[in-house]
PDB file of C-alpha atoms in Angstrom:
ATOM      1  CA  UNK A   1      -0.784 -13.286   1.155  1.00  0.00           C
ATOM      2  CA  UNK A   2      -2.063 -12.581  -2.332  1.00  0.00           C
ATOM      3  CA  UNK A   3      -2.870  -8.969  -3.046  1.00  0.00           C
ATOM      4  CA  UNK A   4      -5.400  -9.468  -5.800  1.00  0.00           C
ATOM      5  CA  UNK A   5      -8.236 -11.595  -4.503  1.00  0.00           C
ATOM      6  CA  UNK A   6     -11.190 -12.398  -6.689  1.00  0.00           C
ATOM      7  CA  UNK A   7     -14.699 -13.178  -5.629  1.00  0.00           C
ATOM      8  CA  UNK A   8     -16.583 -15.393  -6.311  1.00  0.00           C
ATOM      9  CA  UNK A   9     -14.231 -18.303  -6.940  1.00  0.00           C
ATOM     10  CA  UNK A  10     -16.668 -19.805  -9.433  1.00  0.00           C
ATOM     11  CA  UNK A  11     -19.629 -18.444 -11.350  1.00  0.00           C
ATOM     12  CA  UNK A  12     -22.020 -20.292 -13.637  1.00  0.00           C
ATOM     13  CA  UNK A  13     -24.546 -18.406 -15.759  1.00  0.00           C
ATOM     14  CA  UNK A  14     -26.648 -18.786 -18.900  1.00  0.00           C
ATOM     15  CA  UNK A  15     -25.690 -17.232 -22.200  1.00  0.00           C
ATOM     16  CA  UNK A  16     -27.023 -13.708 -22.447  1.00  0.00           C
ATOM     17  CA  UNK A  17     -26.776 -13.010 -18.725  1.00  0.00           C
ATOM     18  CA  UNK A  18     -24.311 -10.601 -17.184  1.00  0.00           C
ATOM     19  CA  UNK A  19     -21.356 -11.791 -15.096  1.00  0.00           C
ATOM     20  CA  UNK A  20     -19.810  -9.732 -12.325  1.00  0.00           C
ATOM     21  CA  UNK A  21     -16.516 -10.538 -10.657  1.00  0.00           C
ATOM     22  CA  UNK A  22     -14.958  -8.638  -7.792  1.00  0.00           C
ATOM     23  CA  UNK A  23     -11.385  -8.059  -6.754  1.00  0.00           C
ATOM     24  CA  UNK A  24      -9.779  -6.692  -3.621  1.00  0.00           C
ATOM     25  CA  UNK A  25      -6.182  -5.630  -3.180  1.00  0.00           C
ATOM     26  CA  UNK A  26      -4.049  -4.435  -0.328  1.00  0.00           C
ATOM     27  CA  UNK A  27      -1.526  -1.842  -1.437  1.00  0.00           C
ATOM     28  CA  UNK A  28      -1.559   1.527  -3.161  1.00  0.00           C
ATOM     29  CA  UNK A  29      -1.569   1.161  -6.900  1.00  0.00           C
ATOM     30  CA  UNK A  30      -1.382   3.328  -9.970  1.00  0.00           C
ATOM     31  CA  UNK A  31      -3.413   0.890 -12.007  1.00  0.00           C
ATOM     32  CA  UNK A  32      -5.231  -2.433 -11.785  1.00  0.00           C
ATOM     33  CA  UNK A  33      -5.220  -5.031 -14.516  1.00  0.00           C
ATOM     34  CA  UNK A  34      -7.680  -7.759 -15.466  1.00  0.00           C
ATOM     35  CA  UNK A  35      -6.684 -10.892 -17.338  1.00  0.00           C
ATOM     36  CA  UNK A  36      -8.430 -13.856 -18.857  1.00  0.00           C
ATOM     37  CA  UNK A  37      -7.147 -17.416 -19.100  1.00  0.00           C
ATOM     38  CA  UNK A  38      -8.613 -20.138 -21.263  1.00  0.00           C
ATOM     39  CA  UNK A  39      -8.096 -23.641 -19.979  1.00  0.00           C
ATOM     40  CA  UNK A  40      -4.517 -24.823 -20.419  1.00  0.00           C
ATOM     41  CA  UNK A  41      -3.287 -21.556 -21.908  1.00  0.00           C
ATOM     42  CA  UNK A  42      -1.434 -18.450 -20.779  1.00  0.00           C
ATOM     43  CA  UNK A  43      -3.148 -15.350 -19.443  1.00  0.00           C
ATOM     44  CA  UNK A  44      -4.254 -12.600 -21.779  1.00  0.00           C
ATOM     45  CA  UNK A  45      -4.532  -8.992 -20.676  1.00  0.00           C
ATOM     46  CA  UNK A  46      -8.094  -7.661 -21.024  1.00  0.00           C
ATOM     47  CA  UNK A  47      -8.221  -4.181 -19.584  1.00  0.00           C
ATOM     48  CA  UNK A  48      -6.260  -1.787 -17.393  1.00  0.00           C
ATOM     49  CA  UNK A  49      -7.845   0.867 -15.219  1.00  0.00           C
ATOM     50  CA  UNK A  50      -5.745   3.696 -13.802  1.00  0.00           C
ATOM     51  CA  UNK A  51      -6.038   4.860 -10.227  1.00  0.00           C
ATOM     52  CA  UNK A  52      -7.561   8.182 -11.302  1.00  0.00           C
ATOM     53  CA  UNK A  53     -10.304   6.421 -13.263  1.00  0.00           C
ATOM     54  CA  UNK A  54     -13.515   5.149 -11.691  1.00  0.00           C
ATOM     55  CA  UNK A  55     -14.905   3.250 -14.625  1.00  0.00           C
ATOM     56  CA  UNK A  56     -13.683   2.003 -17.960  1.00  0.00           C
ATOM     57  CA  UNK A  57     -15.389   0.245 -20.851  1.00  0.00           C
ATOM     58  CA  UNK A  58     -14.075  -1.997 -23.580  1.00  0.00           C
ATOM     59  CA  UNK A  59     -16.672  -3.687 -25.766  1.00  0.00           C
ATOM     60  CA  UNK A  60     -18.805  -5.864 -23.478  1.00  0.00           C
ATOM     61  CA  UNK A  61     -16.418  -5.339 -20.550  1.00  0.00           C
ATOM     62  CA  UNK A  62     -16.946  -2.754 -17.854  1.00  0.00           C
ATOM     63  CA  UNK A  63     -14.421  -2.296 -15.066  1.00  0.00           C
ATOM     64  CA  UNK A  64     -14.849  -0.147 -11.980  1.00  0.00           C
ATOM     65  CA  UNK A  65     -12.245   0.867  -9.438  1.00  0.00           C
ATOM     66  CA  UNK A  66     -12.744   2.173  -5.915  1.00  0.00           C
ATOM     67  CA  UNK A  67      -9.347   3.102  -4.524  1.00  0.00           C
ATOM     68  CA  UNK A  68     -10.820   4.071  -1.128  1.00  0.00           C
ATOM     69  CA  UNK A  69     -12.067   0.503  -0.688  1.00  0.00           C
ATOM     70  CA  UNK A  70      -9.178  -1.030  -2.614  1.00  0.00           C
ATOM     71  CA  UNK A  71     -11.606  -2.934  -4.785  1.00  0.00           C
ATOM     72  CA  UNK A  72     -12.467  -3.406  -8.423  1.00  0.00           C
ATOM     73  CA  UNK A  73     -15.145  -5.202 -10.389  1.00  0.00           C
ATOM     74  CA  UNK A  74     -15.312  -6.675 -13.859  1.00  0.00           C
ATOM     75  CA  UNK A  75     -18.688  -6.894 -15.560  1.00  0.00           C
ATOM     76  CA  UNK A  76     -19.177  -8.908 -18.721  1.00  0.00           C
ATOM     77  CA  UNK A  77     -22.474  -8.051 -20.362  1.00  0.00           C
ATOM     78  CA  UNK A  78     -24.525 -10.321 -22.625  1.00  0.00           C
ATOM     79  CA  UNK A  79     -22.210 -13.239 -21.943  1.00  0.00           C
ATOM     80  CA  UNK A  80     -21.425 -15.872 -24.558  1.00  0.00           C
ATOM     81  CA  UNK A  81     -20.293 -19.471 -24.234  1.00  0.00           C
ATOM     82  CA  UNK A  82     -16.906 -18.304 -25.562  1.00  0.00           C
ATOM     83  CA  UNK A  83     -16.492 -16.151 -22.415  1.00  0.00           C
ATOM     84  CA  UNK A  84     -16.021 -19.350 -20.409  1.00  0.00           C
ATOM     85  CA  UNK A  85     -12.589 -18.903 -18.816  1.00  0.00           C
ATOM     86  CA  UNK A  86     -10.846 -17.893 -15.607  1.00  0.00           C
ATOM     87  CA  UNK A  87     -10.520 -14.197 -14.851  1.00  0.00           C
ATOM     88  CA  UNK A  88      -7.814 -12.645 -12.703  1.00  0.00           C
ATOM     89  CA  UNK A  89      -7.087  -9.212 -11.379  1.00  0.00           C
ATOM     90  CA  UNK A  90      -3.522  -8.114 -10.751  1.00  0.00           C
ATOM     91  CA  UNK A  91      -1.644  -5.224  -9.261  1.00  0.00           C
ATOM     92  CA  UNK A  92       1.098  -3.843 -11.501  1.00  0.00           C
ATOM     93  CA  UNK A  93       4.774  -4.576 -11.315  1.00  0.00           C
ATOM     94  CA  UNK A  94       7.219  -1.791 -10.707  1.00  0.00           C
ATOM     95  CA  UNK A  95      10.670  -1.934  -9.212  1.00  0.00           C
ATOM     96  CA  UNK A  96       9.691   0.281  -6.264  1.00  0.00           C
ATOM     97  CA  UNK A  97       6.479  -1.408  -5.209  1.00  0.00           C
ATOM     98  CA  UNK A  98       7.623  -4.891  -5.990  1.00  0.00           C
ATOM     99  CA  UNK A  99       6.079  -7.725  -7.888  1.00  0.00           C
ATOM    100  CA  UNK A 100       2.762  -7.879  -9.652  1.00  0.00           C
ATOM    101  CA  UNK A 101       0.427 -10.106  -7.710  1.00  0.00           C
ATOM    102  CA  UNK A 102      -2.409 -12.206  -9.014  1.00  0.00           C
ATOM    103  CA  UNK A 103      -5.344 -13.572  -7.106  1.00  0.00           C
ATOM    104  CA  UNK A 104      -6.678 -17.094  -7.461  1.00  0.00           C
ATOM    105  CA  UNK A 105      -9.142 -16.011 -10.123  1.00  0.00           C
ATOM    106  CA  UNK A 106     -12.822 -16.453 -10.807  1.00  0.00           C
ATOM    107  CA  UNK A 107     -13.793 -19.392 -12.997  1.00  0.00           C
ATOM    108  CA  UNK A 108     -16.682 -18.377 -15.210  1.00  0.00           C
ATOM    109  CA  UNK A 109     -18.838 -20.945 -16.978  1.00  0.00           C
ATOM    110  CA  UNK A 110     -21.347 -19.678 -19.516  1.00  0.00           C
ATOM    111  CA  UNK A 111     -23.869 -22.302 -20.517  1.00  0.00           C
ATOM    112  CA  UNK A 112     -25.256 -22.161 -24.062  1.00  0.00           C
TER     113      UNK A 112
ATOM    114  CA  UNK B   1       1.690  -7.602 -30.894  1.00  0.00           C
ATOM    115  CA  UNK B   2       4.033  -8.742 -28.199  1.00  0.00           C
ATOM    116  CA  UNK B   3       5.033 -12.316 -28.511  1.00  0.00           C
ATOM    117  CA  UNK B   4       6.280 -14.359 -25.602  1.00  0.00           C
ATOM    118  CA  UNK B   5       7.427 -17.783 -26.678  1.00  0.00           C
ATOM    119  CA  UNK B   6       8.026 -20.691 -24.354  1.00  0.00           C
ATOM    120  CA  UNK B   7      10.156 -23.411 -25.841  1.00  0.00           C
ATOM    121  CA  UNK B   8       7.943 -26.387 -24.984  1.00  0.00           C
ATOM    122  CA  UNK B   9       4.212 -26.859 -24.459  1.00  0.00           C
ATOM    123  CA  UNK B  10       4.607 -30.224 -22.757  1.00  0.00           C
ATOM    124  CA  UNK B  11       7.639 -31.715 -21.072  1.00  0.00           C
ATOM    125  CA  UNK B  12       8.136 -34.987 -19.227  1.00  0.00           C
ATOM    126  CA  UNK B  13      11.263 -35.403 -17.105  1.00  0.00           C
ATOM    127  CA  UNK B  14      12.523 -37.877 -14.541  1.00  0.00           C
ATOM    128  CA  UNK B  15      13.202 -37.121 -10.892  1.00  0.00           C
ATOM    129  CA  UNK B  16      16.695 -35.753 -10.432  1.00  0.00           C
ATOM    130  CA  UNK B  17      17.103 -34.467 -13.972  1.00  0.00           C
ATOM    131  CA  UNK B  18      18.214 -30.920 -14.655  1.00  0.00           C
ATOM    132  CA  UNK B  19      15.469 -29.116 -16.544  1.00  0.00           C
ATOM    133  CA  UNK B  20      15.687 -25.926 -18.581  1.00  0.00           C
ATOM    134  CA  UNK B  21      12.588 -23.939 -19.487  1.00  0.00           C
ATOM    135  CA  UNK B  22      13.250 -21.213 -22.014  1.00  0.00           C
ATOM    136  CA  UNK B  23      11.308 -18.046 -22.638  1.00  0.00           C
ATOM    137  CA  UNK B  24      11.872 -15.408 -25.315  1.00  0.00           C
ATOM    138  CA  UNK B  25      10.073 -12.092 -25.805  1.00  0.00           C
ATOM    139  CA  UNK B  26      10.293  -9.854 -28.846  1.00  0.00           C
ATOM    140  CA  UNK B  27       9.258  -6.437 -27.496  1.00  0.00           C
ATOM    141  CA  UNK B  28      12.364  -5.272 -25.659  1.00  0.00           C
ATOM    142  CA  UNK B  29      10.613  -5.475 -22.286  1.00  0.00           C
ATOM    143  CA  UNK B  30      12.747  -4.804 -19.231  1.00  0.00           C
ATOM    144  CA  UNK B  31      10.851  -7.112 -16.918  1.00  0.00           C
ATOM    145  CA  UNK B  32      10.438 -10.843 -17.208  1.00  0.00           C
ATOM    146  CA  UNK B  33       8.752 -13.302 -14.865  1.00  0.00           C
ATOM    147  CA  UNK B  34       8.349 -16.984 -14.184  1.00  0.00           C
ATOM    148  CA  UNK B  35       5.189 -18.225 -12.493  1.00  0.00           C
ATOM    149  CA  UNK B  36       3.892 -21.645 -11.696  1.00  0.00           C
ATOM    150  CA  UNK B  37       0.194 -22.362 -11.613  1.00  0.00           C
ATOM    151  CA  UNK B  38      -1.394 -25.184  -9.663  1.00  0.00           C
ATOM    152  CA  UNK B  39      -5.071 -25.964  -9.037  1.00  0.00           C
ATOM    153  CA  UNK B  40      -6.316 -24.200  -5.933  1.00  0.00           C
ATOM    154  CA  UNK B  41      -3.078 -22.246  -5.495  1.00  0.00           C
ATOM    155  CA  UNK B  42      -3.376 -19.703  -8.275  1.00  0.00           C
ATOM    156  CA  UNK B  43      -0.312 -18.132  -9.877  1.00  0.00           C
ATOM    157  CA  UNK B  44       2.775 -18.074  -7.728  1.00  0.00           C
ATOM    158  CA  UNK B  45       5.823 -16.056  -8.670  1.00  0.00           C
ATOM    159  CA  UNK B  46       9.061 -18.024  -8.753  1.00  0.00           C
ATOM    160  CA  UNK B  47      11.582 -15.438  -9.949  1.00  0.00           C
ATOM    161  CA  UNK B  48      11.588 -12.192 -11.848  1.00  0.00           C
ATOM    162  CA  UNK B  49      14.159 -10.028 -13.557  1.00  0.00           C
ATOM    163  CA  UNK B  50      14.079  -6.295 -14.235  1.00  0.00           C
ATOM    164  CA  UNK B  51      17.255  -6.112 -16.296  1.00  0.00           C
ATOM    165  CA  UNK B  52      19.893  -8.233 -17.953  1.00  0.00           C
ATOM    166  CA  UNK B  53      21.809 -10.291 -15.415  1.00  0.00           C
ATOM    167  CA  UNK B  54      19.489  -9.093 -12.635  1.00  0.00           C
ATOM    168  CA  UNK B  55      17.203 -11.489 -10.808  1.00  0.00           C
ATOM    169  CA  UNK B  56      14.962 -11.333  -7.784  1.00  0.00           C
ATOM    170  CA  UNK B  57      13.306 -14.114  -5.825  1.00  0.00           C
ATOM    171  CA  UNK B  58       9.574 -14.350  -5.910  1.00  0.00           C
ATOM    172  CA  UNK B  59       7.314 -16.221  -3.527  1.00  0.00           C
ATOM    173  CA  UNK B  60       8.592 -19.744  -4.142  1.00  0.00           C
ATOM    174  CA  UNK B  61      12.190 -19.724  -5.421  1.00  0.00           C
ATOM    175  CA  UNK B  62      13.322 -22.897  -3.641  1.00  0.00           C
ATOM    176  CA  UNK B  63      14.472 -25.574  -6.040  1.00  0.00           C
ATOM    177  CA  UNK B  64      14.707 -23.151  -8.959  1.00  0.00           C
ATOM    178  CA  UNK B  65      17.258 -20.811 -10.452  1.00  0.00           C
ATOM    179  CA  UNK B  66      17.105 -18.415 -13.393  1.00  0.00           C
ATOM    180  CA  UNK B  67      19.364 -16.895 -15.986  1.00  0.00           C
ATOM    181  CA  UNK B  68      19.021 -13.687 -17.959  1.00  0.00           C
ATOM    182  CA  UNK B  69      22.075 -13.243 -20.137  1.00  0.00           C
ATOM    183  CA  UNK B  70      20.223 -11.361 -22.855  1.00  0.00           C
ATOM    184  CA  UNK B  71      17.315  -8.960 -22.541  1.00  0.00           C
ATOM    185  CA  UNK B  72      14.963 -11.053 -24.627  1.00  0.00           C
ATOM    186  CA  UNK B  73      15.595 -14.406 -22.935  1.00  0.00           C
ATOM    187  CA  UNK B  74      14.762 -15.584 -19.434  1.00  0.00           C
ATOM    188  CA  UNK B  75      15.479 -19.179 -18.506  1.00  0.00           C
ATOM    189  CA  UNK B  76      14.124 -21.151 -15.584  1.00  0.00           C
ATOM    190  CA  UNK B  77      16.272 -23.994 -14.313  1.00  0.00           C
ATOM    191  CA  UNK B  78      15.225 -26.868 -12.125  1.00  0.00           C
ATOM    192  CA  UNK B  79      18.555 -28.078 -10.766  1.00  0.00           C
ATOM    193  CA  UNK B  80      17.234 -31.485  -9.724  1.00  0.00           C
ATOM    194  CA  UNK B  81      13.623 -32.003 -10.709  1.00  0.00           C
ATOM    195  CA  UNK B  82      11.252 -33.432  -8.132  1.00  0.00           C
ATOM    196  CA  UNK B  83       7.687 -34.703  -8.436  1.00  0.00           C
ATOM    197  CA  UNK B  84       6.353 -31.691  -6.517  1.00  0.00           C
ATOM    198  CA  UNK B  85       7.584 -29.500  -9.343  1.00  0.00           C
ATOM    199  CA  UNK B  86       5.032 -31.016 -11.684  1.00  0.00           C
ATOM    200  CA  UNK B  87       3.055 -27.960 -12.712  1.00  0.00           C
ATOM    201  CA  UNK B  88       2.124 -25.473 -15.410  1.00  0.00           C
ATOM    202  CA  UNK B  89       4.912 -22.922 -15.834  1.00  0.00           C
ATOM    203  CA  UNK B  90       4.109 -19.510 -17.258  1.00  0.00           C
ATOM    204  CA  UNK B  91       6.586 -16.938 -18.481  1.00  0.00           C
ATOM    205  CA  UNK B  92       5.647 -13.265 -18.859  1.00  0.00           C
ATOM    206  CA  UNK B  93       7.233  -9.966 -19.786  1.00  0.00           C
ATOM    207  CA  UNK B  94       6.279  -6.340 -19.306  1.00  0.00           C
ATOM    208  CA  UNK B  95       7.369  -2.740 -19.136  1.00  0.00           C
ATOM    209  CA  UNK B  96       7.205  -0.897 -15.829  1.00  0.00           C
ATOM    210  CA  UNK B  97       3.620  -0.475 -14.542  1.00  0.00           C
ATOM    211  CA  UNK B  98       2.246  -2.064 -17.694  1.00  0.00           C
ATOM    212  CA  UNK B  99       0.293  -5.265 -18.333  1.00  0.00           C
ATOM    213  CA  UNK B 100       2.091  -8.563 -18.449  1.00  0.00           C
ATOM    214  CA  UNK B 101       2.269 -10.513 -21.668  1.00  0.00           C
ATOM    215  CA  UNK B 102       2.248 -14.251 -21.114  1.00  0.00           C
ATOM    216  CA  UNK B 103       3.476 -17.192 -23.096  1.00  0.00           C
ATOM    217  CA  UNK B 104       1.233 -20.211 -23.639  1.00  0.00           C
ATOM    218  CA  UNK B 105       2.774 -22.108 -20.777  1.00  0.00           C
ATOM    219  CA  UNK B 106       4.796 -25.278 -20.366  1.00  0.00           C
ATOM    220  CA  UNK B 107       3.113 -28.194 -18.663  1.00  0.00           C
ATOM    221  CA  UNK B 108       5.901 -30.060 -16.909  1.00  0.00           C
ATOM    222  CA  UNK B 109       5.460 -33.551 -15.545  1.00  0.00           C
ATOM    223  CA  UNK B 110       8.179 -35.001 -13.332  1.00  0.00           C
ATOM    224  CA  UNK B 111       7.957 -38.759 -12.881  1.00  0.00           C
TER     225      UNK B 111
END
């Protein structure tokens, strides 16, 4: 089964509101990655949080990681219509642990 | 910036044809990947490669093969295309334990 699993599957909010997406994973990791995908395009890496970090910020993005619960969250503050996209978490690829695994993603719709 | 280039954005092929999807990256990454993405099924790994001439099966390798003759190029081959291979195909590359860099995808339709 997929290791990265996002929740909720879909989220619809108004511009200016905050959006929170959650991710659970199954194995030990040394980092967790979040990606964004605009409709019909490839994925773009947003932010990486290392296993020894609990929280990380990048602009309007805030990511938390709880390795004891094997979970992470992505918060987008003051959302904009341009944030409308699908968001995925992923465990990293390395030749020992095996392949990077993506969840099914959260589809975020931000209404103007 | 890393650039991952997929040779076609849209491709239409007939059932039974042999199809080549090409992917080139310009950052000397060791690892390269092919995924397919279908509604409701998320991203599924077809094959990956961690070195030249090395390949490993992913979750759904059946009906596909790959080739990595040079470090920068990773090709996905559909030996005999079928309608259930109609999908969005995404190529990616990365270093060990680092984020993946994706191409813009190839939307393949098999009729």
